CSV table of C-alpha atoms in Angstrom, one decimal:
chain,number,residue,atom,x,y,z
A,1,UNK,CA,0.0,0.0,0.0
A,2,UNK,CA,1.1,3.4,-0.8
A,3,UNK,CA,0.0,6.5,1.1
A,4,UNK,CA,-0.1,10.2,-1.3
A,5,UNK,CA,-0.6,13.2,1.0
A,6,UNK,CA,-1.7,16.3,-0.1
A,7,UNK,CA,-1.8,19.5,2.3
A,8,UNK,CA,-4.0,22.2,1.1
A,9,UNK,CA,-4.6,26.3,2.3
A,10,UNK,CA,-7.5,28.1,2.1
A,11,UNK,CA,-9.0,30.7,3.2
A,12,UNK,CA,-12.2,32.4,5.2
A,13,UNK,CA,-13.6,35.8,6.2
A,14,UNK,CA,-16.0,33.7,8.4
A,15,UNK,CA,-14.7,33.0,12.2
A,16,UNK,CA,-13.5,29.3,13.2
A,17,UNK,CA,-16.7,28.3,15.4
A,18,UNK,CA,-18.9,29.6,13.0
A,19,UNK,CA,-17.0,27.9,9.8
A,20,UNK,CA,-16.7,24.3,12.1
A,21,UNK,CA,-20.9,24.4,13.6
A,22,UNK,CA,-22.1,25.0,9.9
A,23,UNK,CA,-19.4,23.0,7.7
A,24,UNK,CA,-18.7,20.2,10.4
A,25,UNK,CA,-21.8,19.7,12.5
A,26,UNK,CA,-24.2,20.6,10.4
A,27,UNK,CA,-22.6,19.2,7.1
A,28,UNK,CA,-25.7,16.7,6.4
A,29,UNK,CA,-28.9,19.5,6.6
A,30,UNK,CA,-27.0,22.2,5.2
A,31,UNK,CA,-25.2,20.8,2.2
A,32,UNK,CA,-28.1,19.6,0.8
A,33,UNK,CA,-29.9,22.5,1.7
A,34,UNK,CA,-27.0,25.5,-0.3
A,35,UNK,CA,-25.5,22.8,-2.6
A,36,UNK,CA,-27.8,20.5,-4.4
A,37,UNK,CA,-25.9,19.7,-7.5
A,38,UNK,CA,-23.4,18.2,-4.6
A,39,UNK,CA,-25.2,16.4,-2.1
A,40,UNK,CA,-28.7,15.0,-2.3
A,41,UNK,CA,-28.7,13.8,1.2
A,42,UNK,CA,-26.8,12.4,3.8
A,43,UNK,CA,-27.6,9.5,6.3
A,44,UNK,CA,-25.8,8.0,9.2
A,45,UNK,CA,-25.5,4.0,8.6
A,46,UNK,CA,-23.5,3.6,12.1
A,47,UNK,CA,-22.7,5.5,15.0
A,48,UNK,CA,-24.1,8.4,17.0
A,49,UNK,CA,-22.0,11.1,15.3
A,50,UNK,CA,-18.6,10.4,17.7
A,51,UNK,CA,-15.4,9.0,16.1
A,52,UNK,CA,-16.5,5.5,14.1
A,53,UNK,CA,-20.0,7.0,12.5
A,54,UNK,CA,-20.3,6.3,9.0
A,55,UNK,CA,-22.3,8.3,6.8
A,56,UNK,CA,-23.5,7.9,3.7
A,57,UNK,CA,-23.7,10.7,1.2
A,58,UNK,CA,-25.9,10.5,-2.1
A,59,UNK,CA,-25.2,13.0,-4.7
A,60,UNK,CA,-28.0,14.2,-7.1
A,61,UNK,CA,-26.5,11.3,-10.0
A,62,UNK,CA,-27.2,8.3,-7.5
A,63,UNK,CA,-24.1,8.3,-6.6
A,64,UNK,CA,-22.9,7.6,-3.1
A,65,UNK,CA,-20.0,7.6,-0.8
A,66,UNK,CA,-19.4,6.5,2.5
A,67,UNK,CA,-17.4,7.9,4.9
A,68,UNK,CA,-15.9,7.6,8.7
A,69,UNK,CA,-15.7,10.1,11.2
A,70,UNK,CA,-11.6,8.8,12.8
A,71,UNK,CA,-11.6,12.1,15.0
A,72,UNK,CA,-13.4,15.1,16.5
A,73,UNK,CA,-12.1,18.1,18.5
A,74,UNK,CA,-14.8,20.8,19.1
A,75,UNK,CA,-12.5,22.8,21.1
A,76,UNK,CA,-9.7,23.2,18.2
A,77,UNK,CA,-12.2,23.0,15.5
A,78,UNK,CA,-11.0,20.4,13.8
A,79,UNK,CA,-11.9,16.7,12.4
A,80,UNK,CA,-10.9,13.6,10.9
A,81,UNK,CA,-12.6,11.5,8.2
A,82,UNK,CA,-12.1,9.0,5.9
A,83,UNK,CA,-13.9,7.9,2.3
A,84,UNK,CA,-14.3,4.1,2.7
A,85,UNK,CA,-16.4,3.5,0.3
A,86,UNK,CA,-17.8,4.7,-3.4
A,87,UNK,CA,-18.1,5.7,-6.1
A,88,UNK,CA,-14.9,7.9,-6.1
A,89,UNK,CA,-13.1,4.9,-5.0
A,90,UNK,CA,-11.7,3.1,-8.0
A,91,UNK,CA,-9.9,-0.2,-7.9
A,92,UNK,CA,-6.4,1.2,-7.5
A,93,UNK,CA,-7.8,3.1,-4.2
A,94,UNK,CA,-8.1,1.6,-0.1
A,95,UNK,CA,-9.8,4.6,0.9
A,96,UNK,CA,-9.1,8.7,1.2
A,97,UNK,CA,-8.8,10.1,4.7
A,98,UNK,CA,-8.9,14.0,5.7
A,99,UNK,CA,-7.8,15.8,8.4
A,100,UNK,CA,-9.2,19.2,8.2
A,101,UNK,CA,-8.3,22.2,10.7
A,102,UNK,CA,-10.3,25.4,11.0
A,103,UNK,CA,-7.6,28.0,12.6
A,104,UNK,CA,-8.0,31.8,13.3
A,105,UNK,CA,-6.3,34.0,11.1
A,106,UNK,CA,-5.1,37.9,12.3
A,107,UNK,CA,-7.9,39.3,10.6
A,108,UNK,CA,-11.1,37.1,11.9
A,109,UNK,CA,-11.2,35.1,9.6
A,110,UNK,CA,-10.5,31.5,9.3
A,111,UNK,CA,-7.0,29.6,7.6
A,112,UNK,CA,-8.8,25.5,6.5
A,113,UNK,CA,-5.7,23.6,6.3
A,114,UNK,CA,-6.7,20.6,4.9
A,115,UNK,CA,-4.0,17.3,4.5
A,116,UNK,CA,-5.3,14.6,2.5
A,117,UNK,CA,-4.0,11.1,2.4
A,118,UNK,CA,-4.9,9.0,-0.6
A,119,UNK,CA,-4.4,5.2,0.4
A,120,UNK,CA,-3.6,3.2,-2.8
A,121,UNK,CA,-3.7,-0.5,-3.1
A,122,UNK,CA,-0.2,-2.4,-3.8
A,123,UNK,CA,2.2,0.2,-6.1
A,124,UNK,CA,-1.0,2.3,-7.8
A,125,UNK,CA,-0.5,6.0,-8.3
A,126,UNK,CA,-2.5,8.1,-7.6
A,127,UNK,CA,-4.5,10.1,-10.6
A,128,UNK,CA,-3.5,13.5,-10.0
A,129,UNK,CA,-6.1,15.0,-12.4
A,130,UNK,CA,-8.2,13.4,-10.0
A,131,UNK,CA,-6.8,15.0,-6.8
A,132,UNK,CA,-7.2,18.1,-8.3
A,133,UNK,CA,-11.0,18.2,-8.7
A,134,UNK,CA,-11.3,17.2,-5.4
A,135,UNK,CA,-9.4,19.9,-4.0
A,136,UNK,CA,-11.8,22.2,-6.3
A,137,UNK,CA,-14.9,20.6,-5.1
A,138,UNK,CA,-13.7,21.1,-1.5
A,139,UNK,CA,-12.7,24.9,-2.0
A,140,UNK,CA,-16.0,25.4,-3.9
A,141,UNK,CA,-18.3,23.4,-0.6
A,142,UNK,CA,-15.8,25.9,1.6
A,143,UNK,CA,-17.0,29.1,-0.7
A,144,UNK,CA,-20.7,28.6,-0.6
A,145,UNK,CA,-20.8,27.2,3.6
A,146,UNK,CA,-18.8,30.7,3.8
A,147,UNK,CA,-21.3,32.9,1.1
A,148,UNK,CA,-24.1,31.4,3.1
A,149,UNK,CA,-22.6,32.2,6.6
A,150,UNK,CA,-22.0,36.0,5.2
A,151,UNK,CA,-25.8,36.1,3.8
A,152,UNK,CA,-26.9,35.1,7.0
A,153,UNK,CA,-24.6,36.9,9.8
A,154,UNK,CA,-27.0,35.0,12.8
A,155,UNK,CA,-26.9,31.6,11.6
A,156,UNK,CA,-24.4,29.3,13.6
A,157,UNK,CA,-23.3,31.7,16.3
């Protein structure tokens, strides 16, 4: 097995709680609810929402992915989860795990650091092409939690 990390920056005028509540602990109402075309819904399979729940996401094609929660830490706003199964899963991949931090930046605004490790089976590469559409798709979910946290200055406080 191989193991591909990827650390990615970006960037928030929103405040860390407020970024973590609406983009962590709220992920499955409000997804669906500001990004249709990326999430249909979102169900938990196992758990009560502590590390070891698996959700499953369905996107609007019939698509689905699963995915672990490994970690949690409401005080440093931050999380842990891993793509275990799916659709974005090919043959070549174990599974995708994320580690996503939500830090305070000078201005009040919010730094997402964001390292992702792409588990490969035996010597597979990983499909950079690939890797980079999910780092757009990520920055575009952070942009419209963040347009929809500006449109609506009491939600998540």
């Amino acid at each position: 097995m191989g193991v591909f990390t990827f650390d990615d920056d970006f960037t928030s005028t929103v405040a860390p709680a407020r970024l973590f509540r609406a983009f962590v602990l709220d992920a499955d109402n409000l997804f669906p609810k500001i990004a249709p075309q990326a999430a249909k819904s979102a169900e938990t399979v196992v758990g009560n929402g502590g590390p070891g729940t698996i959700k499953k996401i369905t996107f609007p094609d019939g698509k689905y992915v699963k995915q672990r929660l490994d970690s949690i830490d409401h005080d440093n706003f931050s999380y842990g989860h891993s793509v275990i199964e799916g659709d974005v899963l090919s043959a070549e991949l174990e599974k995708i795990a994320h580690v996503t931090k939500f830090v305070a930046s000078p201005n009040g605004g919010t730094i997402i650091k964001v390292t992702t490790n792409f588990h490969t089976v035996g010597n597979a590469h990983v499909d950079e092409a690939k890797a980079k559409e999910g780092k757009e798709k990520a920055a575009g979910l952070f942009k419209l939690v963040e347009g929809y946290l500006q449109a609506n200055p009491g939600a998540y406080n």
